[in-house]
XYZ file of C-alpha atoms in Angstrom:
593
model
C -0.001 -0.382 -0.031
C 1.546 3.640 -0.751
C 2.423 5.820 1.684
C -0.457 8.628 2.115
C -3.385 5.878 1.539
C -2.104 3.638 4.378
C -1.882 6.758 6.475
C -5.672 7.858 5.507
C -6.767 4.612 6.695
C -4.602 4.554 9.989
C -6.619 8.086 10.722
C -10.189 6.338 9.718
C -9.185 3.387 11.913
C -7.884 6.091 14.793
C -11.068 7.923 14.255
C -13.223 5.208 14.718
C -11.643 4.358 18.034
C -11.643 7.917 19.519
C -15.027 8.514 18.537
C -16.882 5.182 19.373
C -20.298 5.939 20.570
C -20.564 9.222 18.768
C -20.669 7.567 15.538
C -24.023 6.557 16.566
C -27.169 7.802 14.846
C -27.651 11.134 16.047
C -26.029 14.354 17.233
C -22.905 14.552 19.643
C -23.657 17.861 21.756
C -20.412 18.334 23.753
C -19.599 21.857 24.949
C -19.193 23.999 21.749
C -19.889 21.247 19.518
C -23.535 22.247 18.545
C -24.901 20.533 15.462
C -28.871 20.446 14.683
C -30.965 18.735 12.227
C -32.173 20.486 9.108
C -30.366 24.078 10.163
C -31.338 27.529 7.994
C -29.154 30.099 7.254
C -29.836 32.951 9.412
C -28.128 36.687 10.686
C -26.210 34.287 13.657
C -24.632 31.835 10.533
C -22.974 34.818 9.251
C -21.847 36.811 12.005
C -24.193 39.413 11.772
C -26.133 38.782 15.228
C -24.773 37.311 18.338
C -21.376 37.608 19.803
C -18.211 37.852 18.224
C -18.302 35.913 14.988
C -16.726 32.494 15.841
C -18.920 30.502 13.770
C -18.101 32.091 10.757
C -18.102 30.584 8.101
C -18.252 26.872 9.899
C -21.850 27.090 10.264
C -22.700 28.283 7.134
C -20.487 25.154 5.518
C -22.567 22.892 7.691
C -25.876 24.200 7.051
C -25.040 24.056 3.204
C -24.101 20.445 3.566
C -27.127 19.688 5.487
C -28.967 20.401 2.488
C -27.560 17.722 0.480
C -26.942 15.269 3.463
C -28.675 14.617 6.763
C -27.012 16.689 9.744
C -25.957 13.575 11.741
C -24.026 12.610 8.831
C -22.907 15.741 7.823
C -20.942 15.773 11.558
C -19.775 11.961 11.256
C -17.949 13.336 8.433
C -16.128 16.330 9.981
C -14.927 14.381 13.106
C -13.712 11.524 10.551
C -12.082 14.001 8.522
C -10.244 15.631 11.385
C -8.256 12.039 11.802
C -8.084 11.122 8.286
C -6.344 14.956 7.052
C -4.173 15.161 10.324
C -2.772 11.430 10.073
C -2.118 11.344 6.332
C -0.644 14.881 6.149
C 1.897 14.339 9.031
C 2.453 11.196 7.945
C 3.016 12.779 4.464
C 5.485 15.286 5.985
C 7.855 12.176 7.300
C 7.607 10.246 4.080
C 9.486 12.948 2.247
C 11.947 11.377 -0.569
C 14.149 14.408 0.213
C 14.819 12.334 3.344
C 15.137 9.118 1.809
C 12.529 7.593 3.782
C 10.150 5.709 1.804
C 12.445 4.184 -0.706
C 12.976 0.952 1.151
C 12.275 2.274 4.514
C 8.790 1.062 4.402
C 5.592 3.249 5.756
C 6.115 2.786 9.394
C 7.876 6.285 9.992
C 4.969 8.075 8.496
C 2.701 6.356 10.454
C 4.274 6.789 13.718
C 4.265 10.706 13.091
C 0.637 10.326 11.882
C -0.789 8.174 14.627
C 1.026 10.474 17.603
C -0.253 13.949 15.544
C -4.127 12.755 15.967
C -3.836 10.797 19.261
C -2.620 13.436 21.798
C -3.749 15.577 24.804
C -4.397 18.429 22.277
C -7.028 16.615 20.152
C -8.427 14.675 23.047
C -9.159 18.080 25.133
C -10.110 19.809 22.173
C -12.497 17.088 20.765
C -14.262 16.907 24.443
C -14.458 20.623 24.558
C -16.326 20.521 21.151
C -13.825 22.570 19.139
C -14.445 20.402 16.006
C -13.458 23.869 13.536
C -10.479 24.290 15.419
C -9.332 20.401 14.857
C -10.292 20.773 11.418
C -7.716 23.897 10.818
C -5.407 21.638 13.105
C -5.899 18.765 10.697
C -4.991 20.601 7.510
C -1.592 22.234 9.292
C 0.957 19.605 7.577
C -0.782 20.135 4.337
C -0.167 23.859 4.792
C 3.256 23.266 6.156
C 4.094 21.374 2.630
C 2.355 23.950 0.539
C 4.033 27.397 2.249
C 7.328 25.916 1.748
C 7.350 25.058 -1.627
C 10.398 26.608 -3.896
C 7.813 28.249 -6.404
C 4.907 29.191 -4.170
C 1.711 28.714 -5.592
C -1.350 30.227 -4.405
C -3.858 27.503 -5.754
C -1.876 24.744 -3.671
C -1.604 26.672 -0.483
C -5.502 27.841 -0.632
C -6.360 24.088 -1.436
C -4.179 23.318 1.706
C -5.569 26.044 4.151
C -8.922 25.096 3.141
C -10.009 23.244 6.146
C -8.607 26.091 8.210
C -10.677 28.469 6.098
C -13.959 26.437 7.266
C -12.939 26.252 10.600
C -12.691 30.014 11.036
C -11.243 32.502 12.942
C -9.108 30.237 15.540
C -8.480 28.257 13.009
C -7.259 30.449 10.604
C -5.019 32.100 13.588
C -3.372 29.004 14.332
C -2.604 28.144 10.969
C -1.162 31.788 9.969
C 0.915 31.539 12.791
C 2.574 28.536 11.252
C 2.333 28.955 7.563
C 4.106 32.524 7.635
C 7.168 31.461 9.394
C 7.569 28.439 7.300
C 7.102 30.735 3.929
C 9.795 32.876 5.726
C 12.444 30.341 6.550
C 11.978 27.911 4.184
C 14.583 26.690 1.162
C 18.006 25.242 0.824
C 20.949 26.131 2.631
C 22.506 29.483 1.617
C 26.274 30.654 2.443
C 26.278 33.396 4.688
C 22.611 33.637 5.843
C 22.109 35.315 8.715
C 20.251 31.887 10.046
C 21.137 28.398 9.100
C 19.016 27.372 6.208
C 17.402 30.448 5.619
C 16.690 30.985 1.829
C 17.694 34.190 -0.410
C 15.430 36.984 0.394
C 13.632 36.940 -2.805
C 11.987 33.390 -2.482
C 11.094 34.039 0.844
C 9.292 37.488 0.258
C 7.320 35.852 -2.483
C 6.461 33.178 -0.147
C 5.560 35.079 2.766
C 2.992 37.319 0.292
C 1.664 34.593 -1.259
C 0.767 32.873 2.086
C -0.270 36.110 3.275
C -2.623 37.248 0.528
C -4.228 33.295 0.758
C -4.834 33.518 4.215
C -5.958 37.014 3.960
C -8.488 36.193 1.638
C -9.903 33.047 3.813
C -9.952 35.312 6.676
C -12.399 37.790 5.085
C -15.668 35.510 6.027
C -15.184 36.223 9.801
C -12.986 39.498 9.730
C -15.423 41.383 7.999
C -18.507 40.953 10.246
C -15.916 41.263 12.960
C -14.747 44.957 11.655
C -18.481 45.848 10.625
C -19.567 45.082 14.362
C -16.785 45.922 16.615
C -18.891 46.309 19.534
C -19.544 42.386 19.625
C -15.686 41.680 19.047
C -15.178 42.367 23.308
C -12.823 41.072 25.716
C -11.303 41.822 29.324
C -8.852 40.946 31.979
C -11.417 38.231 33.336
C -11.374 36.554 30.197
C -8.021 36.451 29.711
C -7.270 34.921 33.124
C -10.073 32.830 32.774
C -9.260 30.931 29.524
C -5.375 30.605 30.615
C -3.667 27.621 30.153
C -3.745 25.353 33.435
C -1.579 22.527 34.793
C -3.688 19.168 34.306
C -0.601 17.075 35.846
C 2.230 17.176 38.203
C 4.428 18.988 35.998
C 3.058 22.579 36.141
C 1.430 24.582 33.566
C 4.461 24.846 31.259
C 4.975 21.193 31.603
C 1.409 20.773 30.652
C 1.933 22.773 27.776
C 5.072 20.881 26.342
C 2.623 17.470 26.758
C 0.393 19.320 24.402
C -2.115 19.581 27.459
C -3.366 22.515 29.752
C -6.348 23.488 28.679
C -8.504 25.596 31.038
C -11.915 23.402 30.933
C -11.484 21.027 33.471
C -14.743 19.070 31.726
C -12.313 18.818 28.792
C -9.602 16.593 30.374
C -10.023 13.099 29.778
C -10.858 10.868 32.313
C -7.891 9.761 34.474
C -5.314 12.122 32.896
C -3.544 13.386 35.595
C -1.913 10.437 37.176
C 1.761 11.065 37.926
C 2.798 7.619 35.833
C 0.986 8.906 32.817
C 2.109 12.613 32.735
C 5.557 11.398 32.960
C 5.194 9.232 29.881
C 3.570 11.660 27.883
C 6.270 14.372 28.584
C 8.904 12.222 27.849
C 7.165 11.185 24.667
C 6.563 14.743 23.913
C 10.355 15.388 24.836
C 11.458 12.361 22.753
C 9.722 14.191 19.675
C 11.526 17.405 20.393
C 14.904 15.836 20.227
C 14.234 13.513 17.500
C 13.142 16.758 15.586
C 16.795 18.447 16.592
C 18.582 15.242 15.477
C 17.118 14.284 12.252
C 15.193 17.005 10.639
C 18.572 18.295 8.909
C 19.857 20.988 10.754
C 23.806 21.963 10.389
C 25.535 21.796 13.678
C 28.824 23.274 14.051
C 29.135 23.932 10.277
C 28.675 20.542 9.116
C 26.183 20.731 6.156
C 23.598 17.692 6.157
C 22.693 16.170 2.799
C 19.153 15.389 3.125
C 16.859 17.796 5.285
C 13.721 19.273 5.660
C 13.231 22.545 3.897
C 10.660 23.488 6.060
C 12.892 22.893 9.620
C 13.470 26.281 10.615
C 10.131 27.900 9.794
C 8.487 24.852 11.913
C 10.561 25.653 14.595
C 9.981 29.416 14.694
C 6.242 28.495 14.293
C 6.365 26.179 17.676
C 8.208 28.365 19.576
C 6.027 31.428 18.773
C 3.016 29.032 19.195
C 4.469 27.522 22.911
C 5.322 31.524 24.218
C 1.632 32.661 23.261
C 0.425 29.674 25.170
C 2.299 30.401 27.873
C 1.080 34.499 28.133
C -1.421 33.440 30.297
C 0.611 31.033 32.781
C 2.289 34.665 34.408
C 0.632 37.936 35.392
C 3.029 40.224 33.208
C 1.886 38.010 30.432
C -1.838 38.473 31.216
C -1.208 41.904 31.626
C 0.018 42.309 28.496
C -2.661 40.486 26.885
C -5.293 42.481 28.428
C -3.438 45.510 27.014
C -3.517 44.035 23.820
C -7.432 43.374 23.603
C -7.905 46.772 24.916
C -6.526 48.239 21.781
C -8.691 45.753 19.572
C -10.972 43.025 20.558
C -10.192 40.817 17.872
C -7.041 39.779 20.025
C -9.282 38.068 22.290
C -8.691 34.861 19.844
C -5.273 34.876 22.145
C -7.227 34.322 25.562
C -7.474 30.906 24.802
C -3.871 30.534 24.265
C -3.414 26.495 24.774
C -4.861 26.153 21.075
C -1.282 28.065 19.753
C 0.885 24.819 20.404
C -0.493 23.188 17.414
C 2.495 23.421 15.627
C 4.524 22.302 18.484
C 2.262 18.965 17.976
C 3.298 19.082 14.709
C 6.918 19.159 15.444
C 6.967 16.493 17.889
C 5.093 14.410 15.578
C 7.616 14.846 12.960
C 10.268 14.530 15.529
C 8.994 10.981 16.225
C 8.527 9.999 12.913
C 12.183 10.717 12.032
C 13.609 9.024 14.970
C 11.514 5.820 14.301
C 13.042 6.635 10.469
C 16.483 6.560 11.771
C 16.200 3.557 13.982
C 14.585 1.663 11.271
C 17.424 2.595 8.730
C 20.109 1.751 11.474
C 18.353 -1.970 12.124
C 18.205 -2.056 8.351
C 21.933 -1.414 8.088
C 22.723 -3.875 10.545
C 20.478 -6.499 8.526
C 22.773 -5.834 5.816
C 25.712 -5.794 7.234
C 25.034 -9.108 8.585
C 24.001 -10.494 5.226
C 27.484 -9.511 4.014
C 29.503 -11.011 6.484
C 27.335 -14.038 6.481
C 28.075 -14.193 2.420
C 31.574 -13.362 2.613
C 31.716 -16.240 5.413
C 30.050 -18.535 2.612
C 32.148 -17.338 0.441
C 35.663 -18.218 2.180
C 33.856 -21.924 3.065
C 33.270 -22.771 -0.508
C 36.756 -22.002 -1.327
C 38.210 -24.261 0.678
C 35.943 -26.520 -0.218
C 33.721 -26.775 3.331
C 30.329 -25.482 2.051
C 27.399 -26.955 3.881
C 24.347 -27.700 1.605
C 21.309 -26.517 3.201
C 22.340 -23.472 5.527
C 20.657 -20.585 5.281
C 22.412 -17.117 6.263
C 19.379 -15.070 6.342
C 19.458 -13.360 10.058
C 19.737 -10.343 8.290
C 16.218 -10.546 6.838
C 14.914 -11.417 10.110
C 16.413 -8.229 11.854
C 15.017 -6.261 9.146
C 11.686 -7.785 9.713
C 12.285 -7.106 13.545
C 12.838 -3.608 12.927
C 9.800 -3.111 10.837
C 8.058 -4.537 14.083
C 9.567 -2.461 16.354
C 8.406 0.804 14.222
C 4.950 -0.660 13.939
C 4.906 -0.872 17.945
C 5.598 2.720 17.872
C 2.350 3.542 16.229
C 0.262 1.942 19.294
C 2.516 4.207 21.765
C 0.319 6.994 21.730
C -3.228 5.314 22.358
C -1.030 3.508 24.860
C -0.384 6.578 26.745
C -3.644 8.272 26.290
C -5.949 5.379 26.543
C -8.989 7.459 27.673
C -9.245 9.289 24.584
C -10.755 6.202 23.021
C -14.665 5.300 22.698
C -15.633 8.796 22.794
C -13.498 9.693 25.761
C -14.110 7.180 27.663
C -18.114 7.592 27.063
C -18.078 11.398 27.223
C -19.133 11.633 23.467
C -22.591 9.818 22.440
C -25.001 10.626 19.961
C -28.412 11.438 21.087
C -31.437 12.663 19.270
C -33.208 16.202 19.765
C -36.869 15.547 21.622
C -39.953 15.836 19.879
C -40.906 19.019 21.530
C -38.122 20.975 20.303
C -39.293 19.759 16.691
C -42.619 20.671 17.271
C -41.833 24.009 18.894
C -39.461 24.888 15.486
C -42.440 23.618 13.345
C -44.785 26.275 15.191
C -42.291 28.970 14.778
C -41.673 28.631 11.223
C -45.405 28.116 10.194
C -46.020 31.694 11.639
C -45.814 34.562 9.027
C -45.847 37.167 11.757
C -42.539 39.069 12.669
C -40.904 39.209 15.884
C -37.645 37.432 17.428
C -37.275 34.211 19.849
C -36.314 34.181 23.266
C -34.612 31.329 24.758
C -35.001 31.207 28.873
C -33.392 30.525 31.252
C -31.011 33.135 30.316
C -27.966 30.715 30.611
C -25.485 29.932 28.041
C -24.426 26.090 28.624
C -26.882 23.669 29.413
C -27.071 20.271 31.144
C -30.413 18.658 29.311
C -31.326 15.272 30.643
C -31.830 14.171 27.070
C -28.137 14.815 26.660
C -27.023 12.795 29.465
C -26.405 15.640 31.636
C -23.280 16.349 29.639
C -22.782 20.493 29.364
C -23.408 22.070 25.732
C -23.546 25.436 24.373
C -27.327 26.141 23.978
C -28.304 24.925 20.626
C -31.528 26.889 20.500
C -29.835 29.897 18.143
C -28.900 27.210 15.568
C -32.040 24.945 15.934
C -34.946 28.031 15.802
C -32.911 30.507 13.948
C -33.419 31.139 10.064
C -36.497 32.840 8.094
C -35.917 36.413 9.386
C -36.230 35.622 12.999
C -33.253 36.339 15.545
C -32.810 33.958 18.473
C -31.235 35.378 21.337
C -29.319 33.403 23.797
C -27.178 34.159 26.572
C -23.234 34.217 25.813
C -22.003 34.872 29.016
C -19.196 32.056 29.979
C -18.712 30.842 33.618
C -14.984 29.645 34.817
C -15.619 28.705 38.235
C -16.194 31.768 40.208
C -15.081 33.657 37.185
C -17.684 35.585 34.897
C -16.645 36.202 31.110
C -19.196 38.914 30.248
C -21.793 38.680 26.927
C -20.488 40.186 23.791
C -23.655 40.549 22.247
C -25.346 43.800 22.539
C -29.181 42.061 22.532
C -28.293 39.919 25.254
C -27.100 42.718 27.396
C -30.733 44.643 26.413
C -32.606 41.278 27.453
C -30.500 41.080 30.754
C -31.826 44.718 31.552
C -35.349 43.824 30.230
C -35.615 40.595 32.858
C -33.956 43.006 35.590
C -36.793 45.365 35.359
C -39.598 45.610 37.707
C -42.060 45.595 34.801
C -40.580 43.744 32.017
C -42.092 43.757 28.471
C -40.668 41.278 26.042
C -42.941 41.811 23.391
C -41.997 45.396 23.568
C -38.307 44.065 23.133
C -38.974 42.679 19.771
C -40.051 39.171 20.902
C -43.085 37.183 19.765
C -41.746 33.693 20.863
C -40.226 32.535 24.274
C -38.668 28.838 24.635
C -37.997 27.722 28.023
C -36.343 24.609 28.028
C -34.991 22.386 30.643
C -31.243 21.897 31.742
C -30.407 24.208 34.305
C -31.613 24.652 37.604
C -32.802 28.365 36.415
C -35.748 26.511 34.679
C -37.745 26.068 37.822
C -37.761 29.814 38.425
C -40.953 31.709 38.101
C -41.314 32.996 34.564
C -45.021 34.242 35.177
C -44.410 38.083 35.193
C -41.904 37.470 31.822
C -45.201 35.599 30.449
C -48.093 37.353 31.303
C -50.126 37.928 27.935
C -48.216 34.901 26.138
C -49.879 31.875 25.201
C -48.721 28.272 25.705
C -48.564 26.285 22.420
C -45.820 23.375 23.076
C -45.905 22.031 26.616
C -43.399 19.087 27.011
C -41.257 17.928 29.586
C -38.085 19.100 27.818
C -39.434 22.463 26.283
C -42.117 25.042 26.448
C -43.077 27.288 23.347
C -44.963 30.796 24.382
C -46.243 33.322 22.057
C -47.484 36.750 22.435
C -50.440 38.264 20.618
C -50.675 41.565 19.341
C -48.219 44.158 17.785
C -44.428 43.254 18.804
C -42.013 45.898 18.587
C -39.034 45.279 15.822
C -35.994 44.108 17.637
C -32.458 45.445 17.293
C -30.601 43.506 14.815
C -27.272 44.357 17.129
């Protein structure tokens, strides 16, 4: 089997193993991962209402695909694509003819790199966090590195490589830009007298950077334009910087967690049993082995010694990994948090750096490639030893033949056995990431499961869609994350905006985020207005532009008395999971901002 298809097949197998019950029919609703049946385009889909345009253009792509395929199937395909793209891309970087890998070396080293790249704490935690859009960009990162480092830059090739990140949106594109630009700047063959070992001449370097910047800029327009049109929705503060800062999820502190590709801020996104001292130690050693393997075998020139075979993008990936790790460490120290807070006050778009742990993605790629290169070096050494053994055996046979002492029927095939043993040893390395992070399997040890939306939700949506009268939809209780009983009590971002949105109606839900005792306030001006209405002595939801109110189960706040808010409203749908109310009479036109 050729290299890329084998790695893609491995990625598919690992994806099925990681998702497990999440591949059942229905939707996986976990943290930020929200898919709904039969979604419709709305202002929220394009970032023109709600908070910051974080769902642009990922929600639009999902909505378009759901018009062709069932939404349940779209989600499965997207999640599996993360593993297939990531594994095959990392394997392709290692299985490079420039390194001599792939000609007689087998596919083992590439599979080692691919397996680690898609099976590590970064992927596990972001998957449990439900950030599929970010992981889509992460999966495309190896392909972007290959395209951005090409001697003759081609915008089309880079655009195809960056397409997963473009679908992912602002966070995925930011991580991709942090990787692609250094790779474009520092890639190329060694040049004498260059200020940086391996740096190219300035003209091809500038050409690659310009092509990369143009492609990344164009692909960022879908979310950048709404952000610029609605600057009030792109906000941030010091509370958010502290709330989303990297945290220690093992015994080696926040920095050690980041080196191990962990350190996410959300305790619910940490795999079960992750923080044990033995497991944390092994994961850190594996990450350090990847860094050491990259330093030893990526083709650097040490003390003026020129290495014949080399990775043209090695210095660019080093620069990206160092920069990403530095960003990830910003929230670890008070000066770093203060600096990031200052940047956010200058422009709210810098809030993308609050969740700083996501920027260790290029470090994950570097470690994966390093492990693959180390496996290739080990395989090469074993193969060389096997050939040497065969040569010695052949020489001994020749000497005995000359002396007339040949022994018929005796085999000197020990070298073949050594070569096969080397192949088995490299293949065993593919299973190492699974062994050190076993609870990533089977949907994060059961944390990810497919469920179906209750019939009450569908009935409420059909009622709203049949109504030709104007007026928006308010979701109560006014909380951002829910624990629906029908979703197994797992926390999930309220799906109401996607489920009930469309056909000219804006669905207003709270986007306040609570992290422990810290509260990151809402970014949506309409939601802020609703908070003021709800706190008023005599609130008028119809006067605030709402025709429908959805009261759903999922938080203790559902038991609150909403009678004073729903006076004059008619109950249309009454189920244990959801109640739908409608106001009659004239409805004030709600603000679109």
